[in-house]
mmCIF file of C-alpha atoms in Angstrom:
data_model
loop_
_atom_site.group_PDB
_atom_site.id
_atom_site.type_symbol
_atom_site.label_atom_id
_atom_site.label_comp_id
_atom_site.label_asym_id
_atom_site.label_seq_id
_atom_site.Cartn_x
_atom_site.Cartn_y
_atom_site.Cartn_z
ATOM 1 C CA UNK E 1 77.239 62.357 130.288
ATOM 2 C CA UNK E 2 77.419 66.055 129.499
ATOM 3 C CA UNK E 3 77.056 66.899 125.820
ATOM 4 C CA UNK E 4 77.256 70.002 123.681
ATOM 5 C CA UNK E 5 74.164 70.772 121.624
ATOM 6 C CA UNK E 6 76.439 71.951 118.822
ATOM 7 C CA UNK E 7 77.869 68.465 118.267
ATOM 8 C CA UNK E 8 74.793 67.229 116.449
ATOM 9 C CA UNK E 9 75.134 69.638 113.542
ATOM 10 C CA UNK E 10 72.819 72.321 114.854
ATOM 11 C CA UNK E 11 73.793 75.990 114.320
ATOM 12 C CA UNK E 12 76.482 77.455 116.542
ATOM 13 C CA UNK E 13 76.825 80.739 118.362
ATOM 14 C CA UNK E 14 80.299 81.853 117.306
ATOM 15 C CA UNK E 15 82.580 84.598 118.576
ATOM 16 C CA UNK E 16 85.248 85.860 116.182
ATOM 17 C CA UNK E 17 87.841 88.053 117.903
ATOM 18 C CA UNK E 18 89.785 90.476 115.704
ATOM 19 C CA UNK E 19 91.252 93.153 117.944
ATOM 20 C CA UNK E 20 92.701 95.552 115.341
ATOM 21 C CA UNK E 21 91.215 94.359 112.061
ATOM 22 C CA UNK E 22 87.578 95.376 112.015
ATOM 23 C CA UNK E 23 85.423 93.929 109.248
ATOM 24 C CA UNK E 24 83.974 97.451 108.926
ATOM 25 C CA UNK E 25 87.336 99.120 108.161
ATOM 26 C CA UNK E 26 88.264 100.869 104.938
ATOM 27 C CA UNK E 27 90.958 98.792 103.275
ATOM 28 C CA UNK E 28 94.408 99.888 102.155
ATOM 29 C CA UNK E 29 95.723 101.518 105.324
ATOM 30 C CA UNK E 30 98.812 100.328 107.176
ATOM 31 C CA UNK E 31 96.787 98.106 109.515
ATOM 32 C CA UNK E 32 93.817 97.381 107.239
ATOM 33 C CA UNK E 33 94.181 94.640 104.690
ATOM 34 C CA UNK E 34 93.681 90.925 104.180
ATOM 35 C CA UNK E 35 92.731 90.107 107.762
ATOM 36 C CA UNK E 36 89.831 92.567 107.657
ATOM 37 C CA UNK E 37 88.562 90.944 104.464
ATOM 38 C CA UNK E 38 89.049 87.454 105.841
ATOM 39 C CA UNK E 39 87.149 88.094 109.066
ATOM 40 C CA UNK E 40 84.276 89.837 107.275
ATOM 41 C CA UNK E 41 83.913 87.176 104.597
ATOM 42 C CA UNK E 42 84.338 84.229 106.963
ATOM 43 C CA UNK E 43 81.715 85.664 109.310
ATOM 44 C CA UNK E 44 79.306 86.076 106.409
ATOM 45 C CA UNK E 45 79.934 82.603 105.032
ATOM 46 C CA UNK E 46 79.419 81.064 108.483
ATOM 47 C CA UNK E 47 76.162 82.987 108.799
ATOM 48 C CA UNK E 48 75.122 81.586 105.418
ATOM 49 C CA UNK E 49 75.546 78.145 106.964
ATOM 50 C CA UNK E 50 73.039 79.090 109.653
ATOM 51 C CA UNK E 51 75.375 80.118 112.463
ATOM 52 C CA UNK E 52 75.052 83.264 114.584
ATOM 53 C CA UNK E 53 78.305 85.229 114.507
ATOM 54 C CA UNK E 54 79.554 88.088 116.667
ATOM 55 C CA UNK E 55 82.821 89.775 115.692
ATOM 56 C CA UNK E 56 84.606 91.466 118.595
ATOM 57 C CA UNK E 57 86.942 94.287 117.576
ATOM 58 C CA UNK E 58 88.465 97.180 119.509
ATOM 59 C CA UNK E 59 86.575 100.484 119.645
ATOM 60 C CA UNK E 60 88.843 103.001 117.894
ATOM 61 C CA UNK E 61 86.367 105.865 117.575
ATOM 62 C CA UNK E 62 84.172 107.281 120.382
ATOM 63 C CA UNK E 63 81.257 107.695 117.974
ATOM 64 C CA UNK E 64 81.033 104.016 117.067
ATOM 65 C CA UNK E 65 77.927 102.245 118.383
ATOM 66 C CA UNK E 66 78.368 99.361 120.785
ATOM 67 C CA UNK E 67 76.994 96.950 118.205
ATOM 68 C CA UNK E 68 76.695 97.248 114.437
ATOM 69 C CA UNK E 69 74.950 94.743 112.141
ATOM 70 C CA UNK E 70 77.308 93.702 109.352
ATOM 71 C CA UNK E 71 74.804 91.550 107.478
ATOM 72 C CA UNK E 72 72.063 89.081 108.465
ATOM 73 C CA UNK E 73 73.450 86.739 111.094
ATOM 74 C CA UNK E 74 76.582 88.824 111.784
ATOM 75 C CA UNK E 75 77.039 91.585 114.347
ATOM 76 C CA UNK E 76 80.174 93.619 115.076
ATOM 77 C CA UNK E 77 80.721 94.360 118.765
ATOM 78 C CA UNK E 78 83.057 97.257 119.569
ATOM 79 C CA UNK E 79 85.088 96.447 122.677
ATOM 80 C CA UNK E 80 86.178 99.270 125.015
ATOM 81 C CA UNK E 81 89.893 98.538 125.516
ATOM 82 C CA UNK E 82 92.257 101.467 125.654
ATOM 83 C CA UNK E 83 91.462 104.946 124.365
ATOM 84 C CA UNK E 84 88.748 105.088 121.677
ATOM 85 C CA UNK E 85 91.082 106.279 118.940
ATOM 86 C CA UNK E 86 93.227 104.876 116.146
ATOM 87 C CA UNK E 87 96.314 103.170 117.549
ATOM 88 C CA UNK E 88 98.912 101.226 115.589
ATOM 89 C CA UNK E 89 98.501 97.502 116.146
ATOM 90 C CA UNK E 90 102.077 97.328 117.387
ATOM 91 C CA UNK E 91 101.039 99.529 120.326
ATOM 92 C CA UNK E 92 97.909 97.613 121.348
ATOM 93 C CA UNK E 93 99.423 94.923 123.575
ATOM 94 C CA UNK E 94 98.991 96.907 126.852
ATOM 95 C CA UNK E 95 95.219 96.957 126.273
ATOM 96 C CA UNK E 96 94.728 93.250 125.670
ATOM 97 C CA UNK E 97 94.137 92.395 129.352
ATOM 98 C CA UNK E 98 91.317 94.918 129.370
ATOM 99 C CA UNK E 99 90.034 93.442 126.099
ATOM 100 C CA UNK E 100 90.145 89.942 127.603
ATOM 101 C CA UNK E 101 88.370 90.982 130.806
ATOM 102 C CA UNK E 102 85.587 92.542 128.757
ATOM 103 C CA UNK E 103 85.191 89.364 126.693
ATOM 104 C CA UNK E 104 85.099 87.245 129.863
ATOM 105 C CA UNK E 105 82.326 89.415 131.276
ATOM 106 C CA UNK E 106 80.325 89.160 128.075
ATOM 107 C CA UNK E 107 80.743 85.404 127.869
ATOM 108 C CA UNK E 108 79.879 84.775 131.512
ATOM 109 C CA UNK E 109 76.513 86.313 130.750
ATOM 110 C CA UNK E 110 76.051 84.524 127.418
ATOM 111 C CA UNK E 111 78.690 82.066 126.305
ATOM 112 C CA UNK E 112 79.291 81.285 122.631
ATOM 113 C CA UNK E 113 79.717 77.687 121.528
ATOM 114 C CA UNK E 114 83.204 78.422 120.193
ATOM 115 C CA UNK E 115 85.660 81.309 119.976
ATOM 116 C CA UNK E 116 87.896 81.901 116.948
ATOM 117 C CA UNK E 117 90.596 84.524 117.478
ATOM 118 C CA UNK E 118 92.481 86.240 114.667
ATOM 119 C CA UNK E 119 96.041 87.580 115.061
ATOM 120 C CA UNK E 120 98.231 86.960 118.085
ATOM 121 C CA UNK E 121 96.934 89.757 120.323
ATOM 122 C CA UNK E 122 93.363 88.657 119.773
ATOM 123 C CA UNK E 123 94.564 85.194 120.729
ATOM 124 C CA UNK E 124 95.999 86.475 123.990
ATOM 125 C CA UNK E 125 92.799 88.298 124.906
ATOM 126 C CA UNK E 126 90.652 85.298 124.004
ATOM 127 C CA UNK E 127 92.976 82.888 125.853
ATOM 128 C CA UNK E 128 92.676 84.939 129.030
ATOM 129 C CA UNK E 129 88.893 85.190 128.586
ATOM 130 C CA UNK E 130 88.362 81.440 128.106
ATOM 131 C CA UNK E 131 90.865 79.960 130.586
ATOM 132 C CA UNK E 132 88.277 79.075 133.214
ATOM 133 C CA UNK E 133 85.392 78.238 130.901
ATOM 134 C CA UNK E 134 84.453 75.203 128.800
ATOM 135 C CA UNK E 135 84.399 77.345 125.636
ATOM 136 C CA UNK E 136 86.784 75.924 123.019
ATOM 137 C CA UNK E 137 89.232 78.407 121.525
ATOM 138 C CA UNK E 138 90.559 78.180 117.977
ATOM 139 C CA UNK E 139 93.158 80.560 116.605
ATOM 140 C CA UNK E 140 94.335 81.864 113.228
ATOM 141 C CA UNK E 141 97.592 83.823 113.269
ATOM 142 C CA UNK E 142 97.409 85.590 109.867
ATOM 143 C CA UNK E 143 101.103 86.384 110.376
ATOM 144 C CA UNK E 144 103.824 84.988 112.609
ATOM 145 C CA UNK E 145 106.311 87.040 114.566
ATOM 146 C CA UNK E 146 109.100 84.547 113.882
ATOM 147 C CA UNK E 147 108.691 85.060 110.134
ATOM 148 C CA UNK E 148 108.418 88.824 110.443
ATOM 149 C CA UNK E 149 111.507 89.043 112.649
ATOM 150 C CA UNK E 150 113.502 86.814 110.311
ATOM 151 C CA UNK E 151 112.609 88.930 107.288
ATOM 152 C CA UNK E 152 112.593 92.427 108.767
ATOM 153 C CA UNK E 153 115.284 92.205 111.420
ATOM 154 C CA UNK E 154 115.715 95.528 113.164
ATOM 155 C CA UNK E 155 112.916 97.040 111.082
ATOM 156 C CA UNK E 156 110.411 94.789 112.875
ATOM 157 C CA UNK E 157 108.274 97.061 115.051
ATOM 158 C CA UNK E 158 106.406 94.262 116.824
ATOM 159 C CA UNK E 159 106.532 94.182 120.638
ATOM 160 C CA UNK E 160 109.525 92.140 121.883
ATOM 161 C CA UNK E 161 107.167 89.705 123.629
ATOM 162 C CA UNK E 162 105.337 88.777 120.424
ATOM 163 C CA UNK E 163 107.000 85.444 119.645
ATOM 164 C CA UNK E 164 106.688 84.160 123.211
ATOM 165 C CA UNK E 165 103.035 85.239 123.321
ATOM 166 C CA UNK E 166 102.339 83.523 120.007
ATOM 167 C CA UNK E 167 103.765 80.318 121.413
ATOM 168 C CA UNK E 168 101.530 80.654 124.485
ATOM 169 C CA UNK E 169 98.491 81.092 122.262
ATOM 170 C CA UNK E 170 99.390 78.143 120.052
ATOM 171 C CA UNK E 171 99.990 75.761 122.940
ATOM 172 C CA UNK E 172 97.101 77.091 125.027
ATOM 173 C CA UNK E 173 94.268 77.094 122.505
ATOM 174 C CA UNK E 174 92.275 74.016 121.504
ATOM 175 C CA UNK E 175 93.159 74.098 117.814
ATOM 176 C CA UNK E 176 95.094 76.281 115.402
ATOM 177 C CA UNK E 177 93.654 77.008 111.974
ATOM 178 C CA UNK E 178 96.642 77.685 109.709
ATOM 179 C CA UNK E 179 96.159 79.189 106.273
ATOM 180 C CA UNK E 180 98.929 77.349 104.393
ATOM 181 C CA UNK E 181 101.394 74.454 104.584
ATOM 182 C CA UNK E 182 104.367 76.706 105.209
ATOM 183 C CA UNK E 183 102.738 77.989 108.390
ATOM 184 C CA UNK E 184 102.432 74.474 109.829
ATOM 185 C CA UNK E 185 106.204 74.054 109.611
ATOM 186 C CA UNK E 186 106.757 77.419 111.285
ATOM 187 C CA UNK E 187 104.365 76.504 114.099
ATOM 188 C CA UNK E 188 106.034 73.149 114.644
ATOM 189 C CA UNK E 189 109.360 74.924 115.057
ATOM 190 C CA UNK E 190 107.686 77.063 117.748
ATOM 191 C CA UNK E 191 106.545 73.981 119.643
ATOM 192 C CA UNK E 192 102.925 73.861 118.465
ATOM 193 C CA UNK E 193 102.091 70.183 117.779
ATOM 194 C CA UNK E 194 101.234 69.436 114.158
ATOM 195 C CA UNK E 195 98.336 67.292 115.337
ATOM 196 C CA UNK E 196 96.419 70.289 116.675
ATOM 197 C CA UNK E 197 96.759 72.299 113.449
ATOM 198 C CA UNK E 198 94.204 72.290 110.635
ATOM 199 C CA UNK E 199 94.965 73.932 107.281
ATOM 200 C CA UNK E 200 92.128 76.068 105.967
ATOM 201 C CA UNK E 201 93.034 78.636 103.299
ATOM 202 C CA UNK E 202 91.664 82.108 102.970
ATOM 203 C CA UNK E 203 88.922 82.589 100.409
ATOM 204 C CA UNK E 204 87.553 84.876 97.739
ATOM 205 C CA UNK E 205 84.074 85.649 96.429
ATOM 206 C CA UNK E 206 84.021 84.498 92.782
ATOM 207 C CA UNK E 207 80.774 86.350 92.152
ATOM 208 C CA UNK E 208 82.401 89.680 93.019
ATOM 209 C CA UNK E 209 85.786 88.845 91.515
ATOM 210 C CA UNK E 210 85.002 87.404 88.099
ATOM 211 C CA UNK E 211 86.423 87.654 84.576
ATOM 212 C CA UNK E 212 83.407 89.411 83.087
ATOM 213 C CA UNK E 213 82.251 92.851 84.141
ATOM 214 C CA UNK E 214 83.342 96.491 83.966
ATOM 215 C CA UNK E 215 86.991 97.153 83.176
ATOM 216 C CA UNK E 216 88.885 100.192 84.434
ATOM 217 C CA UNK E 217 90.044 102.497 81.604
ATOM 218 C CA UNK E 218 93.430 101.709 80.103
ATOM 219 C CA UNK E 219 96.139 104.233 79.335
ATOM 220 C CA UNK E 220 98.311 104.625 76.272
ATOM 221 C CA UNK E 221 100.776 101.877 77.199
ATOM 222 C CA UNK E 222 100.399 98.483 75.501
ATOM 223 C CA UNK E 223 100.448 96.558 78.782
ATOM 224 C CA UNK E 224 99.287 97.167 82.329
ATOM 225 C CA UNK E 225 100.697 95.674 85.506
ATOM 226 C CA UNK E 226 98.837 95.974 88.790
ATOM 227 C CA UNK E 227 100.023 95.747 92.374
ATOM 228 C CA UNK E 228 97.413 96.030 95.101
ATOM 229 C CA UNK E 229 97.675 95.919 98.874
ATOM 230 C CA UNK E 230 98.862 97.726 101.951
ATOM 231 C CA UNK E 231 101.544 100.238 101.071
ATOM 232 C CA UNK E 232 104.287 98.974 103.351
ATOM 233 C CA UNK E 233 107.846 98.030 102.323
ATOM 234 C CA UNK E 234 107.444 94.264 102.775
ATOM 235 C CA UNK E 235 104.772 94.143 100.057
ATOM 236 C CA UNK E 236 107.499 94.718 97.475
ATOM 237 C CA UNK E 237 106.276 97.705 95.463
ATOM 238 C CA UNK E 238 109.914 98.792 95.210
ATOM 239 C CA UNK E 239 110.682 95.468 93.510
ATOM 240 C CA UNK E 240 107.888 96.046 90.999
ATOM 241 C CA UNK E 241 109.159 99.541 90.237
ATOM 242 C CA UNK E 242 112.703 98.266 89.705
ATOM 243 C CA UNK E 243 111.381 95.515 87.430
ATOM 244 C CA UNK E 244 109.421 98.067 85.397
ATOM 245 C CA UNK E 245 112.693 99.519 84.118
ATOM 246 C CA UNK E 246 113.136 96.241 82.200
ATOM 247 C CA UNK E 247 109.546 96.211 80.886
ATOM 248 C CA UNK E 248 109.445 99.007 78.333
ATOM 249 C CA UNK E 249 105.888 98.457 77.097
ATOM 250 C CA UNK E 250 104.145 98.414 80.478
ATOM 251 C CA UNK E 251 102.671 100.807 82.998
ATOM 252 C CA UNK E 252 102.353 99.949 86.678
ATOM 253 C CA UNK E 253 99.349 100.806 88.835
ATOM 254 C CA UNK E 254 100.036 100.740 92.573
ATOM 255 C CA UNK E 255 96.788 100.518 94.528
ATOM 256 C CA UNK E 256 96.673 100.933 98.292
ATOM 257 C CA UNK E 257 97.794 103.289 100.994
ATOM 258 C CA UNK E 258 96.115 106.526 102.048
ATOM 259 C CA UNK E 259 93.230 108.132 100.145
ATOM 260 C CA UNK E 260 94.280 109.780 96.866
ATOM 261 C CA UNK E 261 94.162 113.284 98.326
ATOM 262 C CA UNK E 262 96.742 112.312 100.990
ATOM 263 C CA UNK E 263 99.235 110.475 98.806
ATOM 264 C CA UNK E 264 101.666 113.372 98.571
ATOM 265 C CA UNK E 265 102.194 113.374 102.334
ATOM 266 C CA UNK E 266 102.728 109.631 102.714
ATOM 267 C CA UNK E 267 106.371 108.667 103.461
ATOM 268 C CA UNK E 268 106.161 105.340 101.614
ATOM 269 C CA UNK E 269 104.672 106.988 98.522
ATOM 270 C CA UNK E 270 107.422 109.584 98.556
ATOM 271 C CA UNK E 271 110.046 106.837 98.859
ATOM 272 C CA UNK E 272 108.577 104.853 95.985
ATOM 273 C CA UNK E 273 108.219 107.919 93.771
ATOM 274 C CA UNK E 274 111.874 108.702 94.353
ATOM 275 C CA UNK E 275 112.807 105.136 93.390
ATOM 276 C CA UNK E 276 110.703 105.423 90.237
ATOM 277 C CA UNK E 277 112.390 108.682 89.303
ATOM 278 C CA UNK E 278 115.863 107.189 89.778
ATOM 279 C CA UNK E 279 114.877 104.157 87.693
ATOM 280 C CA UNK E 280 113.576 106.407 84.913
ATOM 281 C CA UNK E 281 110.028 105.032 85.094
ATOM 282 C CA UNK E 282 108.197 107.807 86.971
ATOM 283 C CA UNK E 283 106.033 108.479 83.907
ATOM 284 C CA UNK E 284 104.887 104.833 83.881
ATOM 285 C CA UNK E 285 104.009 104.407 87.581
ATOM 286 C CA UNK E 286 100.649 105.582 88.896
ATOM 287 C CA UNK E 287 99.731 105.596 92.567
ATOM 288 C CA UNK E 288 95.977 105.351 93.015
ATOM 289 C CA UNK E 289 95.923 105.275 96.816
ATOM 290 C CA UNK E 290 93.234 103.426 98.716
ATOM 291 C CA UNK E 291 90.218 102.658 96.569
ATOM 292 C CA UNK E 292 86.739 101.389 97.491
ATOM 293 C CA UNK E 293 86.502 97.627 97.549
ATOM 294 C CA UNK E 294 83.824 97.787 94.863
ATOM 295 C CA UNK E 295 86.336 99.301 92.422
ATOM 296 C CA UNK E 296 88.933 96.556 92.803
ATOM 297 C CA UNK E 297 87.501 93.940 90.386
ATOM 298 C CA UNK E 298 87.412 96.420 87.486
ATOM 299 C CA UNK E 299 91.031 97.341 88.191
ATOM 300 C CA UNK E 300 92.001 93.661 88.293
ATOM 301 C CA UNK E 301 90.297 93.024 84.965
ATOM 302 C CA UNK E 302 92.170 95.932 83.377
ATOM 303 C CA UNK E 303 95.570 94.351 84.130
ATOM 304 C CA UNK E 304 97.537 92.015 81.898
ATOM 305 C CA UNK E 305 99.432 90.671 84.912
ATOM 306 C CA UNK E 306 98.918 91.115 88.659
ATOM 307 C CA UNK E 307 102.132 91.364 90.672
ATOM 308 C CA UNK E 308 102.484 90.016 94.212
ATOM 309 C CA UNK E 309 106.209 90.415 94.986
ATOM 310 C CA UNK E 310 106.082 90.501 98.782
ATOM 311 C CA UNK E 311 109.228 89.769 100.776
ATOM 312 C CA UNK E 312 107.089 87.355 102.788
ATOM 313 C CA UNK E 313 103.355 86.681 102.724
ATOM 314 C CA UNK E 314 101.508 84.696 105.420
ATOM 315 C CA UNK E 315 98.770 83.953 102.899
ATOM 316 C CA UNK E 316 97.908 86.742 100.457
ATOM 317 C CA UNK E 317 94.356 87.364 99.286
ATOM 318 C CA UNK E 318 95.329 89.480 96.262
ATOM 319 C CA UNK E 319 96.501 86.457 94.223
ATOM 320 C CA UNK E 320 93.100 84.835 94.786
ATOM 321 C CA UNK E 321 91.278 87.979 93.681
ATOM 322 C CA UNK E 322 93.386 88.150 90.530
ATOM 323 C CA UNK E 323 92.865 84.455 89.803
ATOM 324 C CA UNK E 324 89.117 84.795 90.299
ATOM 325 C CA UNK E 325 89.151 87.644 87.756
ATOM 326 C CA UNK E 326 90.944 85.411 85.274
ATOM 327 C CA UNK E 327 94.237 87.262 85.449
ATOM 328 C CA UNK E 328 97.695 85.656 85.549
ATOM 329 C CA UNK E 329 99.775 86.252 88.652
ATOM 330 C CA UNK E 330 103.497 86.644 89.132
ATOM 331 C CA UNK E 331 104.238 86.217 92.818
ATOM 332 C CA UNK E 332 107.206 85.694 95.086
ATOM 333 C CA UNK E 333 107.638 82.082 96.139
ATOM 334 C CA UNK E 334 106.893 82.633 99.823
ATOM 335 C CA UNK E 335 104.311 81.619 102.416
ATOM 336 C CA UNK E 336 100.771 81.108 101.251
ATOM 337 C CA UNK E 337 101.588 82.100 97.679
ATOM 338 C CA UNK E 338 103.280 78.715 97.340
ATOM 339 C CA UNK E 339 99.820 77.168 97.837
ATOM 340 C CA UNK E 340 97.710 79.554 95.768
ATOM 341 C CA UNK E 341 99.854 80.178 92.690
ATOM 342 C CA UNK E 342 100.593 76.952 90.830
ATOM 343 C CA UNK E 343 103.835 77.742 89.038
ATOM 344 C CA UNK E 344 103.431 77.326 85.292
ATOM 345 C CA UNK E 345 99.701 76.655 85.621
ATOM 346 C CA UNK E 346 97.988 79.897 86.621
ATOM 347 C CA UNK E 347 101.030 82.117 86.927
ATOM 348 C CA UNK E 348 104.699 82.130 87.791
ATOM 349 C CA UNK E 349 106.602 82.102 91.078
ATOM 350 C CA UNK E 350 109.861 84.013 91.448
ATOM 351 C CA UNK E 351 112.382 84.547 94.248
ATOM 352 C CA UNK E 352 111.525 87.441 96.579
ATOM 353 C CA UNK E 353 113.435 90.725 96.362
ATOM 354 C CA UNK E 354 114.600 89.955 92.804
ATOM 355 C CA UNK E 355 113.523 92.612 90.236
ATOM 356 C CA UNK E 356 115.315 90.835 87.382
ATOM 357 C CA UNK E 357 113.483 87.570 88.030
ATOM 358 C CA UNK E 358 110.173 89.405 88.350
ATOM 359 C CA UNK E 359 110.747 91.232 85.073
ATOM 360 C CA UNK E 360 111.774 88.034 83.280
ATOM 361 C CA UNK E 361 108.617 86.225 84.387
ATOM 362 C CA UNK E 362 106.393 89.123 83.376
ATOM 363 C CA UNK E 363 108.137 89.325 80.004
ATOM 364 C CA UNK E 364 107.283 85.664 79.302
ATOM 365 C CA UNK E 365 103.609 86.265 80.034
ATOM 366 C CA UNK E 366 103.310 89.589 78.200
ATOM 367 C CA UNK E 367 104.922 88.090 75.106
ATOM 368 C CA UNK E 368 102.292 85.343 74.770
ATOM 369 C CA UNK E 369 98.589 86.354 74.753
ATOM 370 C CA UNK E 370 97.534 82.704 74.568
ATOM 371 C CA UNK E 371 99.549 81.947 77.692
ATOM 372 C CA UNK E 372 97.924 84.856 79.510
ATOM 373 C CA UNK E 373 94.512 83.480 78.617
ATOM 374 C CA UNK E 374 95.440 79.953 79.675
ATOM 375 C CA UNK E 375 96.849 81.118 83.006
ATOM 376 C CA UNK E 376 93.772 83.244 83.619
ATOM 377 C CA UNK E 377 91.366 80.385 82.966
ATOM 378 C CA UNK E 378 93.395 78.008 85.116
ATOM 379 C CA UNK E 379 93.410 80.517 87.960
ATOM 380 C CA UNK E 380 89.642 80.875 87.814
ATOM 381 C CA UNK E 381 89.216 77.083 87.918
ATOM 382 C CA UNK E 382 91.588 76.822 90.856
ATOM 383 C CA UNK E 383 89.589 79.393 92.808
ATOM 384 C CA UNK E 384 86.293 77.632 92.138
ATOM 385 C CA UNK E 385 87.759 74.283 93.185
ATOM 386 C CA UNK E 386 89.602 75.348 96.334
ATOM 387 C CA UNK E 387 89.122 78.905 97.521
ATOM 388 C CA UNK E 388 85.422 79.824 97.512
ATOM 389 C CA UNK E 389 84.125 81.076 100.848
ATOM 390 C CA UNK E 390 81.495 78.315 101.224
ATOM 391 C CA UNK E 391 84.327 75.757 101.076
ATOM 392 C CA UNK E 392 86.432 77.769 103.516
ATOM 393 C CA UNK E 393 83.511 78.165 105.926
ATOM 394 C CA UNK E 394 82.699 74.451 105.757
ATOM 395 C CA UNK E 395 86.277 73.489 106.576
ATOM 396 C CA UNK E 396 86.423 76.071 109.374
ATOM 397 C CA UNK E 397 83.191 74.761 110.849
ATOM 398 C CA UNK E 398 84.670 71.264 110.805
ATOM 399 C CA UNK E 399 87.549 72.550 112.947
ATOM 400 C CA UNK E 400 85.076 74.117 115.362
ATOM 401 C CA UNK E 401 83.187 70.846 115.747
ATOM 402 C CA UNK E 402 86.416 68.900 116.232
ATOM 403 C CA UNK E 403 87.344 71.251 119.080
ATOM 404 C CA UNK E 404 83.859 70.971 120.557
ATOM 405 C CA UNK E 405 83.927 67.168 120.399
ATOM 406 C CA UNK E 406 87.236 67.102 122.241
ATOM 407 C CA UNK E 407 85.665 69.125 125.061
ATOM 408 C CA UNK E 408 82.890 66.569 125.712
ATOM 409 C CA UNK E 409 83.585 64.755 129.008
ATOM 410 C CA UNK E 410 84.184 61.031 128.777
ATOM 411 C CA UNK E 411 81.162 59.030 129.940
ATOM 412 C CA UNK E 412 81.290 58.472 133.699
ATOM 413 C CA UNK E 413 83.865 61.194 134.333
ATOM 414 C CA UNK E 414 83.218 63.539 137.219
#
């Protein structure tokens, strides 16, 4: 009987494929956000469990080295696929065959025990690379084209083939690792059997994001609201700005987007500034642009409430970061936020695209300091119980070993 050495609990050689979201990227850009954080932190947490991790991401700069150590036990491998320059992720599909061929060549020489792809195009490349090998493939979508198309309609810039390709990845891989319950229902509607889907949430580092520590300076306004994330319309900054008109005592910090010195030229910033001016709140909205990751906890701690009003959210790491910092969250009742934010326990859930509902929820929290404290403490407890990276890595490893066990030939089989 053939067996896999990794089935007995020994460390694994793992390949994480993340074609556009490098764990080395600066966060806050259009294509740099939660997936980058997730891949970097998951790789590190798996390494802490003794595994050897290689993250494969597309080379988008000719000066990047072939391989870059991320931390002990984790190496980033820059894959030559397409021109070595920044390309929007929506334009990367033509280079995925090349990406997959490169992976296949690498893995013929030295095969990992398991491959875990992140985002649908990574899944395609990894599926092509593993089709004729015994390497199990697991996949995390991070976002689904069906959800994006339903919410964005004609504004969806994804390649037309995305949904069909996502279905191919889901039915062709060994297991899917979904990040929330809502995603399992979406996958089932696509034809991906529920029995091959494990739910493993994203995580947060509670030692980095914690209630105590430096606090960013406050302004003259009695209350501060914070919205952090990629500066794209679906994240709902326009909803927060509209809600601010009903919240007379608060200022709003919007964190994300281009570096501060390039904010004036950013179309989304210009759009949001115009909305703020029309709403009469321009003097209470501050755009900070992209900030270093190390500065985020102090900004979180300076806020009375963290807003997460996305139109849709496959998971959403920002609520976890706020909860870990002991801050109440008001979030739209969509996607993964239905799992992370316990309504009336560590924050409030509101309908998406509804400034009045967002403002009403924030008003309740701002009016009651004791409630803010209670929500903050409950959020911290929830993070420690469910969303720490060691827990996430342990559950992810369990999915890997399930996929490996299913690949073991039955005794006596040829």
